[in-house]
Short mmCIF file of C-alpha atoms and ligand atoms in Angstrom, two decimals:
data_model
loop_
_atom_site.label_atom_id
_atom_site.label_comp_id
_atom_site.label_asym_id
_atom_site.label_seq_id
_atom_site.Cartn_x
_atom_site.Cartn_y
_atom_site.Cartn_z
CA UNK A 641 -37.03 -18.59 48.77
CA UNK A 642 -35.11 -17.90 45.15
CA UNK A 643 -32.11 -20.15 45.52
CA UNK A 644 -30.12 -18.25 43.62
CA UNK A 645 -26.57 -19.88 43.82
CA UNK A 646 -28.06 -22.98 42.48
CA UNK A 647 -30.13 -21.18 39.55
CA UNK A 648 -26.99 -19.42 38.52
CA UNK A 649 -25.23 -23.40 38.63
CA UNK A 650 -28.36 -24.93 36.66
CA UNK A 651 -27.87 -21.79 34.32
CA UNK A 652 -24.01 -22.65 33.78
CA UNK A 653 -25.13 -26.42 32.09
CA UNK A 654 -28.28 -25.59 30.18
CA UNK A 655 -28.93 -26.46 26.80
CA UNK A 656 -26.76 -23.89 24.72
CA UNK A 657 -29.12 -22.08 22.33
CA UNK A 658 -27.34 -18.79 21.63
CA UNK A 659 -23.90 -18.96 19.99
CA UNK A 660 -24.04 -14.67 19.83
CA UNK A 661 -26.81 -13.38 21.08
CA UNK A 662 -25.61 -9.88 20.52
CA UNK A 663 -25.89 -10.38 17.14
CA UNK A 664 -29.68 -10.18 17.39
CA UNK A 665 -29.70 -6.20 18.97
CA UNK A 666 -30.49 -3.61 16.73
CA UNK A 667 -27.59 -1.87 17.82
CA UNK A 668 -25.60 -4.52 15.35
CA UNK A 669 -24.54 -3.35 12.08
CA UNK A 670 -24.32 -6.89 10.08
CA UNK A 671 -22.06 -7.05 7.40
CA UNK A 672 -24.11 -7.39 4.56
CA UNK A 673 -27.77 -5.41 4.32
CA UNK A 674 -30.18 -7.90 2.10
CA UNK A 675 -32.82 -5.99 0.12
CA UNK A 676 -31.39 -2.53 0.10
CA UNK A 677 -28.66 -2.32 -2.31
CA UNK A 678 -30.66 0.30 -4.25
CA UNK A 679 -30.59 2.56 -0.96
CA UNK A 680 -27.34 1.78 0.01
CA UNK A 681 -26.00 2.60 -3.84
CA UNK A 682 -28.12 5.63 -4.04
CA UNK A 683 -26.67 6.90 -0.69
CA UNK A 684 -23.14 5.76 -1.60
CA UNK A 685 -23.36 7.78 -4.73
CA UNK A 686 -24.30 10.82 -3.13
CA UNK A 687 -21.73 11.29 -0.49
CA UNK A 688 -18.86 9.74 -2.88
CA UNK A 689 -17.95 13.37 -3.89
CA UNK A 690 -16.96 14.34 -0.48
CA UNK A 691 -14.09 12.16 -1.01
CA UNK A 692 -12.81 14.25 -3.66
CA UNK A 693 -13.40 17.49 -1.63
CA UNK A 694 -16.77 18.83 -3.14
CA UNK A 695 -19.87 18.87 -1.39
CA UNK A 696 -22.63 16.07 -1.69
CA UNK A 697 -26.40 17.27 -1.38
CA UNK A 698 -28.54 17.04 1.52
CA UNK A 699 -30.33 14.16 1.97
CA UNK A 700 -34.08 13.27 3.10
CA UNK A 701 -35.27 9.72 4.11
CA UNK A 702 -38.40 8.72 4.11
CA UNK A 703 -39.49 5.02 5.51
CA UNK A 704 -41.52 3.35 8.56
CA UNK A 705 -39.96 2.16 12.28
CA UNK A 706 -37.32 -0.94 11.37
CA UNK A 707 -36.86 -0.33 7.71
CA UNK A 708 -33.10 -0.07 7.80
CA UNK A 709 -32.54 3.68 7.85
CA UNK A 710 -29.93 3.79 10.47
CA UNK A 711 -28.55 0.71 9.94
CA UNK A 712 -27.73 1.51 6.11
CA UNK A 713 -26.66 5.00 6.86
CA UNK A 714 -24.16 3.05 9.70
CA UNK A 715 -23.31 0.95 6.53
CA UNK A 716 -22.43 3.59 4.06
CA UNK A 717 -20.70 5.82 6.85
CA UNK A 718 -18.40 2.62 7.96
CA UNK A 719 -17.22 2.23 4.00
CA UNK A 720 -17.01 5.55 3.38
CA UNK A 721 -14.06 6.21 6.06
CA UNK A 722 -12.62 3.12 5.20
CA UNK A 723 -11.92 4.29 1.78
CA UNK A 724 -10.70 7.86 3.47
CA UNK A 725 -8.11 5.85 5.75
CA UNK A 726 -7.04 3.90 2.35
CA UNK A 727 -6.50 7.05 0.54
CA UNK A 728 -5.55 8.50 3.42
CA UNK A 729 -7.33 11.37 3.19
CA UNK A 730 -9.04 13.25 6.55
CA UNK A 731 -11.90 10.55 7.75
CA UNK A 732 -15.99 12.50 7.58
CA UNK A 733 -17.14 12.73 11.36
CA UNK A 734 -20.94 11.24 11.53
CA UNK A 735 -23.48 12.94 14.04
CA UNK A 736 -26.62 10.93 15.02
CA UNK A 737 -28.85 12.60 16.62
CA UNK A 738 -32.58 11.36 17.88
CA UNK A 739 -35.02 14.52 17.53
CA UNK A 740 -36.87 12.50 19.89
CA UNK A 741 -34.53 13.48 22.52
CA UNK A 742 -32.93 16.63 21.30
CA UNK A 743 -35.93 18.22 20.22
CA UNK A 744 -35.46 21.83 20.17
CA UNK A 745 -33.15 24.29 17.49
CA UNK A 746 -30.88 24.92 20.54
CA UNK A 747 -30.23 21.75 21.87
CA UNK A 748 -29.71 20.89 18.15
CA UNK A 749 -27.31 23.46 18.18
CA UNK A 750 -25.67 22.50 21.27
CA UNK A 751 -25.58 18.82 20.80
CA UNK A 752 -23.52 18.81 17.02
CA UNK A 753 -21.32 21.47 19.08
CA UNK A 754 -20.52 18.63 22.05
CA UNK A 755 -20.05 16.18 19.32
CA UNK A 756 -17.17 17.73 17.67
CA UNK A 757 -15.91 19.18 21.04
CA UNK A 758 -16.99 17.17 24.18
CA UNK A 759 -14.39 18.41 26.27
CA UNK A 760 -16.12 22.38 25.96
CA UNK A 761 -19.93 21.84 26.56
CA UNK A 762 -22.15 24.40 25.36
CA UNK A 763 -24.76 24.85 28.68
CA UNK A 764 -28.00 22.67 28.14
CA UNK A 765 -30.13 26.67 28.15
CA UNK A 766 -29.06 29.92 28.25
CA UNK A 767 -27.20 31.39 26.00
CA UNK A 768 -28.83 33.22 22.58
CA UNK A 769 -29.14 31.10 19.77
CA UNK A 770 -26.74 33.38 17.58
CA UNK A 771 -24.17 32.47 19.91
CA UNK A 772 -24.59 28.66 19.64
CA UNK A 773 -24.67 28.90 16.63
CA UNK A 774 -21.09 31.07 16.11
CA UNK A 775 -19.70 28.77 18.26
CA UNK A 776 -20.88 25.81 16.44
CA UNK A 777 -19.60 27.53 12.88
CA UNK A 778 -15.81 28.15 15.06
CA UNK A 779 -15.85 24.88 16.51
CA UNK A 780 -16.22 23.06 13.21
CA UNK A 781 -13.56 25.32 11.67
CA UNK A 782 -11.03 24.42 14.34
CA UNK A 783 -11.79 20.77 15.03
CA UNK A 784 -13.09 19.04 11.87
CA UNK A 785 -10.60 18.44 8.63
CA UNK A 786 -13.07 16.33 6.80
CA UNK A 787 -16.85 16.67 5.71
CA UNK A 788 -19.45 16.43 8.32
CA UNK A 789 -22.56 14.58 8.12
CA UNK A 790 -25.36 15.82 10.68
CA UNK A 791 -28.24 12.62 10.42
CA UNK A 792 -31.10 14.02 12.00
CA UNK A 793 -33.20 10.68 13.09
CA UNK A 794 -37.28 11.88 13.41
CA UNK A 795 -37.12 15.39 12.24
CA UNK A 796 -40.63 15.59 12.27
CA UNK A 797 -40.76 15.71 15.98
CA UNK A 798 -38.51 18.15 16.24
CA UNK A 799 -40.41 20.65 13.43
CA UNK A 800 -43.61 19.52 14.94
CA UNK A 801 -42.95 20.30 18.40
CA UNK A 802 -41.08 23.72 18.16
CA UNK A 803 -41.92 25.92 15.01
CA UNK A 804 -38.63 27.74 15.68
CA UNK A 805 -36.30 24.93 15.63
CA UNK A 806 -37.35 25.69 11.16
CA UNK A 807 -35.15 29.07 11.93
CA UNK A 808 -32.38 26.71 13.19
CA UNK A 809 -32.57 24.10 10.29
CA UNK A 810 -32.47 26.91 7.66
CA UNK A 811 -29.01 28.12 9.06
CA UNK A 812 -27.97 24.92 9.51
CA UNK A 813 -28.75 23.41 5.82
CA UNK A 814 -26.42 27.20 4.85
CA UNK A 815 -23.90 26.89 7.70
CA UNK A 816 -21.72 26.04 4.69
CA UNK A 817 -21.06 29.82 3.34
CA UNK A 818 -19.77 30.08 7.29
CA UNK A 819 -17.13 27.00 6.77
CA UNK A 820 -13.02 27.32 5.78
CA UNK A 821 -12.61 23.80 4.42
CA UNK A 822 -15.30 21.42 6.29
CA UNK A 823 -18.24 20.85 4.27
CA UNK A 824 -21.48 20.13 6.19
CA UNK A 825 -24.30 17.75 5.00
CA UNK A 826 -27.82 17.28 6.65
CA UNK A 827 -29.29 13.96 6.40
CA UNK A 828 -33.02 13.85 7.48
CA UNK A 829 -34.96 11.35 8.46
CA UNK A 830 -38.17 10.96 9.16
CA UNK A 831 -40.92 8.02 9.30
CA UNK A 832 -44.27 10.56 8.27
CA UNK A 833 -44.42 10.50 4.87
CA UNK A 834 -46.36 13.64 4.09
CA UNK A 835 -44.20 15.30 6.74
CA UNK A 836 -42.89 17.41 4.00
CA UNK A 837 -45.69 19.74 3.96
CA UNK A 838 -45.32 20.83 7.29
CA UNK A 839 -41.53 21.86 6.36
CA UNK A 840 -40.93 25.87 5.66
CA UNK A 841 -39.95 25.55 2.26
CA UNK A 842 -37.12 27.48 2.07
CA UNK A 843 -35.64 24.70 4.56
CA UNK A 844 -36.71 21.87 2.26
CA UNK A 845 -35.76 23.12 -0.85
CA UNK A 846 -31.96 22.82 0.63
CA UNK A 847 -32.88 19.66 2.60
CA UNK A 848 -35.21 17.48 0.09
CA UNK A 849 -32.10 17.90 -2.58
CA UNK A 850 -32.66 13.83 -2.60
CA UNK A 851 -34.80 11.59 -1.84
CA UNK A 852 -34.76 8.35 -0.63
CA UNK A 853 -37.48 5.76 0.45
CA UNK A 854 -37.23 3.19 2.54
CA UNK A 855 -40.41 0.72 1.69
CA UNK A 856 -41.38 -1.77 3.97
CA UNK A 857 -40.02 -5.43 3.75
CA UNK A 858 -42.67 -8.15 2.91
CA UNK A 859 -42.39 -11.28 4.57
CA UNK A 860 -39.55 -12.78 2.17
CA UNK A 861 -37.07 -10.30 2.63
CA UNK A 862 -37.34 -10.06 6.32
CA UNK A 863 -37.30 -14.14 6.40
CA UNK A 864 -33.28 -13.37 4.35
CA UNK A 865 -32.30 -10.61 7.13
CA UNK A 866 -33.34 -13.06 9.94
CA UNK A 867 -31.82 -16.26 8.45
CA UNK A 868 -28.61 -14.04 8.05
CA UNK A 869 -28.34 -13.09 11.43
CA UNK A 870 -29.47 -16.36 12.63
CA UNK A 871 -26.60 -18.09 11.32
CA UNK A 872 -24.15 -16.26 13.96
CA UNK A 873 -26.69 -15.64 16.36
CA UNK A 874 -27.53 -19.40 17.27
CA UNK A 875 -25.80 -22.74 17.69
CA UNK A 876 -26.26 -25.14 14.56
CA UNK A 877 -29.43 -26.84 14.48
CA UNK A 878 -30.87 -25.15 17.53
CA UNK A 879 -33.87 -23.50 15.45
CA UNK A 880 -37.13 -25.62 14.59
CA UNK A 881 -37.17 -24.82 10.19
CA UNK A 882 -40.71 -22.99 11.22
CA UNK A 883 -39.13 -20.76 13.72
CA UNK A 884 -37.93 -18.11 10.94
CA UNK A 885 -40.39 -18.11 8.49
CA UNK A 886 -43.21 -17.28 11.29
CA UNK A 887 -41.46 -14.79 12.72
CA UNK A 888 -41.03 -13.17 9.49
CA UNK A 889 -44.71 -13.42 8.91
CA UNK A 890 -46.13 -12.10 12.18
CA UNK A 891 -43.44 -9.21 11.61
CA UNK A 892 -44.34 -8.22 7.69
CA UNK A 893 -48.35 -8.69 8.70
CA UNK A 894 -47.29 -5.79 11.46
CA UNK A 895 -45.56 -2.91 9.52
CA UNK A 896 -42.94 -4.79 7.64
CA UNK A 897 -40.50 -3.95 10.57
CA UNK A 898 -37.32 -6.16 10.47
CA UNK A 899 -36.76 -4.62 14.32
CA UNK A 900 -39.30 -6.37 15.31
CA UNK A 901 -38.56 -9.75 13.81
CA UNK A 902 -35.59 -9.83 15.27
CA UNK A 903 -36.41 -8.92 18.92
CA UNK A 904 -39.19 -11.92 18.48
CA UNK A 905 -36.66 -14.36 17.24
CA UNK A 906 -34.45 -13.11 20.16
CA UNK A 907 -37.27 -13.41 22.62
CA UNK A 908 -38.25 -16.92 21.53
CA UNK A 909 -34.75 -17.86 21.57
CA UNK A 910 -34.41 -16.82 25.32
CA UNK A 911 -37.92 -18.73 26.47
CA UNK A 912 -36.25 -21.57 25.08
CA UNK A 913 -33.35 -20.85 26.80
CA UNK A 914 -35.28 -20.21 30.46
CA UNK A 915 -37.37 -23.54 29.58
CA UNK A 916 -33.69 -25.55 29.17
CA UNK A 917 -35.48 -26.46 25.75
CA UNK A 918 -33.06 -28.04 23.41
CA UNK A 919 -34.74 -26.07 20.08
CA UNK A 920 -36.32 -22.83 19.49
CA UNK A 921 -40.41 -23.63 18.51
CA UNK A 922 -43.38 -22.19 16.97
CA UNK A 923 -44.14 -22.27 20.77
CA UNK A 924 -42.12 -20.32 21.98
CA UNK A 925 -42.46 -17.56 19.17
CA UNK A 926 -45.82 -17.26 20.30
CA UNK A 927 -45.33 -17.04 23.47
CA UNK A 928 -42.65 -14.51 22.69
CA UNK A 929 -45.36 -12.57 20.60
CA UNK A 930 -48.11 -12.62 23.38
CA UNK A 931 -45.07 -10.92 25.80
CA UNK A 932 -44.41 -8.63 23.27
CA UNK A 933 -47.62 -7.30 22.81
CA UNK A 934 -48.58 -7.15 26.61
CA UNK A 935 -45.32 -5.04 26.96
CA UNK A 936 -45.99 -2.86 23.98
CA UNK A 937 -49.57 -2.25 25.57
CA UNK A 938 -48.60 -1.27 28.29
CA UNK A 939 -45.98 1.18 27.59
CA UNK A 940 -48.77 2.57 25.46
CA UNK A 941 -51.26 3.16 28.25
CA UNK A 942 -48.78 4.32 31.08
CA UNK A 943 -48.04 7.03 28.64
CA UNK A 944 -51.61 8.16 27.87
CA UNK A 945 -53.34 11.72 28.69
CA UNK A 946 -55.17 11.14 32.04
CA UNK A 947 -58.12 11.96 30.12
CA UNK A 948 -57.67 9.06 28.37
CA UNK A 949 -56.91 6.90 31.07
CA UNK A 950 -59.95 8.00 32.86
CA UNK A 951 -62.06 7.14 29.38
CA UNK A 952 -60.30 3.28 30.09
CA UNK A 953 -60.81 3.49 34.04
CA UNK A 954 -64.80 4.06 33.21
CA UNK A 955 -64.24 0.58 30.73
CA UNK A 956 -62.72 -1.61 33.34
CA UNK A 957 -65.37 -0.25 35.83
CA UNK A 958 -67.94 -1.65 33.50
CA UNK A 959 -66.59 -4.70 32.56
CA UNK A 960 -65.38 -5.26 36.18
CA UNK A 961 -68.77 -4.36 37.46
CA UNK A 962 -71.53 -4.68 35.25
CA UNK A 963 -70.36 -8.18 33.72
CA UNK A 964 -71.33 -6.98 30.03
CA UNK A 965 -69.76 -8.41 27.31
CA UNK A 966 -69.99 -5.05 25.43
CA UNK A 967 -70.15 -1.57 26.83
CA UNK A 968 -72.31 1.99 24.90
CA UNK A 969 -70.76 5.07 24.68
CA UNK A 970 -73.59 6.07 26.84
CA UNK A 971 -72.83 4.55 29.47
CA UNK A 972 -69.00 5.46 29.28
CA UNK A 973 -69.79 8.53 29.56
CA UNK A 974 -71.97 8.53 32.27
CA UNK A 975 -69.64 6.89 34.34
CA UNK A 976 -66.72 9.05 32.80
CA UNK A 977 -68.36 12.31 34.35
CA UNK A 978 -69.01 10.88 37.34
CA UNK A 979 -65.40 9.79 38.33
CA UNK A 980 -64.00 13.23 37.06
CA UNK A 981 -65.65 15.16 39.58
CA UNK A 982 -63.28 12.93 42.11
CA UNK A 983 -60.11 14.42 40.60
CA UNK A 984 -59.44 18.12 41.31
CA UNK A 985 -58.44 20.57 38.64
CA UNK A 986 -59.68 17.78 35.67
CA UNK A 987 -61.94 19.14 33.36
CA UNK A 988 -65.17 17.56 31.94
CA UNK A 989 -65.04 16.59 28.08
CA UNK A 990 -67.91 17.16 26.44
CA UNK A 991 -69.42 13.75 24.77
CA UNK A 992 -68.08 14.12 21.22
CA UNK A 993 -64.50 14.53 22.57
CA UNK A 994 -65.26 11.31 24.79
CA UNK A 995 -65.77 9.96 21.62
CA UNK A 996 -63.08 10.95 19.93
CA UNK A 997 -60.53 9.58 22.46
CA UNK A 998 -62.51 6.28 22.58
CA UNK A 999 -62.07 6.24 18.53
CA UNK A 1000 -57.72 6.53 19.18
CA UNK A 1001 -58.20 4.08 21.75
CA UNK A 1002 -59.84 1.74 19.09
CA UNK A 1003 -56.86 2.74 16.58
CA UNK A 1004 -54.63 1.81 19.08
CA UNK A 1005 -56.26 -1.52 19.86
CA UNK A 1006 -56.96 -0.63 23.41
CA UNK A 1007 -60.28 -1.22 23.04
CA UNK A 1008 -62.34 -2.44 20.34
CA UNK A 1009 -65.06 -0.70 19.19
CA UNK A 1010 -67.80 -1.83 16.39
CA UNK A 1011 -70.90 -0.29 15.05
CA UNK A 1012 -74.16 -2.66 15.17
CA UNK A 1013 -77.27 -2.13 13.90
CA UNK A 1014 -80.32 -2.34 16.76
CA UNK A 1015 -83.28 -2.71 14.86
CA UNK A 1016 -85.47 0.38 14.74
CA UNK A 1017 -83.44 2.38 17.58
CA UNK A 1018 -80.64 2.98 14.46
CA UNK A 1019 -77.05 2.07 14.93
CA UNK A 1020 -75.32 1.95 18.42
CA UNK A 1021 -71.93 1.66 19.06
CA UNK A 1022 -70.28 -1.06 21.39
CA UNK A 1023 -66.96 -0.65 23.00
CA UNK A 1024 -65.30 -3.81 24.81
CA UNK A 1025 -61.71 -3.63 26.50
CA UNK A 1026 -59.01 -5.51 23.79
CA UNK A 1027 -56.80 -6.54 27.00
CA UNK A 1028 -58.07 -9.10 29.85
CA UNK A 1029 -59.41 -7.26 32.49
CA UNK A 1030 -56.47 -7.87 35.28
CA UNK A 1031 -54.03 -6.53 32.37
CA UNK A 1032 -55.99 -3.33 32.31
CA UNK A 1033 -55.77 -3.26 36.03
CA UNK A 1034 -51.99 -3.56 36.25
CA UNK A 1035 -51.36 -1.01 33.53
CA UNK A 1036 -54.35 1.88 35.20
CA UNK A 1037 -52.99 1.14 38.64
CA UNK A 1038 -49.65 2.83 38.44
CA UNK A 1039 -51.33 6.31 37.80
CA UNK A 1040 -51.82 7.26 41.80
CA UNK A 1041 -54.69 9.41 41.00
CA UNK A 1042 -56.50 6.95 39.09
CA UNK A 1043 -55.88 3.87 41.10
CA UNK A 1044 -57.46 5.80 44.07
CA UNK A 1045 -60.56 5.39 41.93
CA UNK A 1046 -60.74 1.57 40.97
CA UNK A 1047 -62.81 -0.21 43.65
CA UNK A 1048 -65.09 1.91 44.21
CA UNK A 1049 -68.07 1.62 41.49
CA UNK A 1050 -69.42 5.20 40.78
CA UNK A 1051 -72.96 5.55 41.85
CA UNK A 1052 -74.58 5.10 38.02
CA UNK A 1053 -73.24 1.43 38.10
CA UNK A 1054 -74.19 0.84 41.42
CA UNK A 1055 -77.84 1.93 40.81
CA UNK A 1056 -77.59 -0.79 37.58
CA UNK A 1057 -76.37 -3.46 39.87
CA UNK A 1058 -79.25 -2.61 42.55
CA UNK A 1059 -81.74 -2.46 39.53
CA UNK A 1060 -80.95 -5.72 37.76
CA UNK A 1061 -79.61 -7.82 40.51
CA UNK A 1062 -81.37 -11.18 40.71
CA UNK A 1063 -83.73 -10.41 37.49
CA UNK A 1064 -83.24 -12.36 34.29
CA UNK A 1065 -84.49 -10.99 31.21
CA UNK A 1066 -86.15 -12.36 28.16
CA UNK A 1067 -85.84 -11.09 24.94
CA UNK A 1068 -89.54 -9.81 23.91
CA UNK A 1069 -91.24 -11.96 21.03
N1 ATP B 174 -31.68 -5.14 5.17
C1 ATP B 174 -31.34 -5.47 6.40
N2 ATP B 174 -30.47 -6.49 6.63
C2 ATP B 174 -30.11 -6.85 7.87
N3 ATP B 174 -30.59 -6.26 8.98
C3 ATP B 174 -31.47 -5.26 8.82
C4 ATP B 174 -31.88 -4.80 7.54
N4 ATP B 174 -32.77 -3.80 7.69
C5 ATP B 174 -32.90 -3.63 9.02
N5 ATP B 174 -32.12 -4.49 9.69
C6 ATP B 174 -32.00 -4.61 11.13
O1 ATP B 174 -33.26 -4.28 11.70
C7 ATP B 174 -33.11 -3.48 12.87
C8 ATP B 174 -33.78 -2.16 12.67
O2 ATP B 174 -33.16 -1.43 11.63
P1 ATP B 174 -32.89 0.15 11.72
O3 ATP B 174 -32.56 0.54 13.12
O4 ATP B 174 -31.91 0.51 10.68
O5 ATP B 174 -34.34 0.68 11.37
P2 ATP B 174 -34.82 2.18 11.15
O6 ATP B 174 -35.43 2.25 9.80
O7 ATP B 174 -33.70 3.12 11.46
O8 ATP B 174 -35.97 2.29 12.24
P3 ATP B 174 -36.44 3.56 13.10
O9 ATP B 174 -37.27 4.41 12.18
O10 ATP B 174 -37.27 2.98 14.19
O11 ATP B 174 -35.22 4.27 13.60
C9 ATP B 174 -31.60 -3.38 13.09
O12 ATP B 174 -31.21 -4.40 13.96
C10 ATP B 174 -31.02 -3.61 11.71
O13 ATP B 174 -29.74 -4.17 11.81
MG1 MG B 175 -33.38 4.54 12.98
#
């Protein structure tokens, strides 16, 4: 049994590793932002004129997942009222809002109306959007003294998923012919760069006024924002010199995402800490990394189509089955339409949409998929699982309808396993 009382003791006199962990959460705006004083001085020029009353343009950001978006728009929001309570002049209320999870013109709506007045709730549905939007225009009249900025965090989902929500960002990028004395200023994010096409372009000739990109960092400039944070974040000493510098590198090799590096060096840091290690190592980075990557994985799969879970289901039948190192397409789909039939009210893909799915499964590095020449029979494709087999088992098994489905081999393997059982084969000279 898990003797908890004394874990909890053991934990009290362990090696101390973190000085402030917290420090190491994305949620933490540091005090300084390495390697994006050009963004932060372009955005800091922009919005300066609302602190002389006049209107700043509307912004669009482009740049990828862990960039520094959000944390430099924190940056430039934080100095910004600090120079309003100095002057003492009415402080600019900031809005945040995910598309992600507010991703339709009304809840738009609905959420920048809670914002300014939580204590009045618009209702999540219901009422017509005209209406939202009057009451947004009066509550922003009566509440708000100084300039409101509306940051609209992956706008592309929320253009992608409802074409109307364009009718809701045109009013909103001219809500300010509807103000007294507020001044309203979108901010749009988004991390597709040729999202812009897909924007009406009567909305993004108000919204793409600016433009500011966010590239990726390389693996120098993320080592600077790690060491940075590392100095609060651990005790003196505690960090092996290699510790930073890989982390750095496996992030920039990635997508140049500084989130990322920093939830490794956090990770690492906390093996260490489980292991009662007395430094952080290379070791524990990787191990950190392997974690990382199993969880990423299978968040990925759990929210797959069932299609494509079934297309992974007919892999780890296979592999589980068959023994082969590498798998046709052939023979995933065989035992694809086989297993279908078993779930009511799931339609057969034809083959060239089986491959298709395969193909995002290979982008996602799911699977692995490679073309090989076979001699005179032309070029076949092979498809082998990219997880370990008991991986893939854990992640298909919490879809009830699929799990239903795992031990029993559908009839076109079993026929193999009858066929070849006890042979062994020679290659022909
Ligand atoms: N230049 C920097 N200096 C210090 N920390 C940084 C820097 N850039 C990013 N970070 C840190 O990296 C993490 C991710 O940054 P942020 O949330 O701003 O990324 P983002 O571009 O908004 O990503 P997403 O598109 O996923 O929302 C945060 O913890 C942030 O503090
Ligand atoms: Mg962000």
């Amino acid at each position: 049994m898990f003797d908890i009382d004394n874990y909890f003791k053991d934990f009290m006199s362990k090696e101390e590793i973190f000085h402030e962990r917290d420090v190491l959460r994305p949620e933490f705006v540091p005090s300084l932002l390495p390697h994006r004083n050009h963004q932060i001085q372009k955005i800091a020029e922009i919005v300066a004129c609302s602190l002389k009353n006049s209107m700043p343009s509307n912004i669009f950001i482009f740049g990828k997942t862990g960039t520094g978006k959000t944390a430099v728009i924190s940056y430039v929001s934080n100095h910004l009222n600090r120079q309003c309570r100095n002057a003492n002049i009415p402080e600019s209320k900031w809005i945040f809002l995910n598309c992600q999870e507010v991703n339709t013109g009304y809840r738009v709506l609905a959420k920048i109306c809670d914002e300014i007045d939580p204590d009045n709730p618009v209702p999540i549905a219901g009422w017509p959007i005209d209406v939202v939007f009057d009451t947004l225009i009066e509550k922003i009249n009566t509440n708000l003294k100084g300039n409101c900025f509306i940051i609209l965090d992956e706008i592309d989902v929320l253009v992608k998923k409802a074409r109307k929500s364009q009718d809701v960002l045109y009013n909103l990028v001219r809500i300010n012919s509807h103000l007294k004395s507020t001044k309203v200023n979108i901010i749009g994010i988004s991390n597709v760069l040729n999202f812009k096409s897909a924007l009406d372009p009567r909305v993004l000739s108000s919204l793409g006024e600016e433009e500011i990109v966010f590239p990726a960092y390389n693996a120098l400039e993320i080592k600077d924002i790690l060491e940075q944070r590392a100095a609060r974040a651990f005790y003196p000493d505690v960090l092996d010199p290699s510790v930073i510098p890989l982390c750095a590198a496996l992030a920039a090799k990635e997508h140049g995402d500084a989130r990322k590096a920093l939830d490794l060096l956090r990770k690492a840091g906390e093996f260490a800490e489980r292991r009662n290690a007395k430094q952080v190592t290379i070791d524990h980075v990787y191990f950190a990394q392997d974690n990382m990557e199993k969880d990423k994985m299978k968040e990925y799969c759990e929210a797959l189509p069932l299609q494509s879970k079934m297309i992974l289901l007919s892999i780890y039948q296979l592999e589980k089955h068959l023994n082969q190192e590498t798998i046709i397409t052939g023979d995933i789909y065989n035992t694809y339409c086989e297993m279908v039939e078993l779930i009511p009210g799931l339609n057969k893909l034809t083959q060239r949409r089986v491959s298709e799915l395969i193909r995002e499964l290979d982008l996602s590095g799911m699977v692995n998929a490679r073309v090989k020449s076979t001699g005179r029979y032309g070029r076949t494709k092979f498809i082998k699982s990219n997880v370990p087999l008991r991986d893939l088992q854990d992640y298909l098994q919490n879809e009830s309808r699929i799990a239903e489905l795992m031990n029993i081999p559908p009839s076109c393997i079993r026929n193999k396993i009858t066929r070849f059982s006890g042979k062994k084969f020679r290659k022909l000279m």
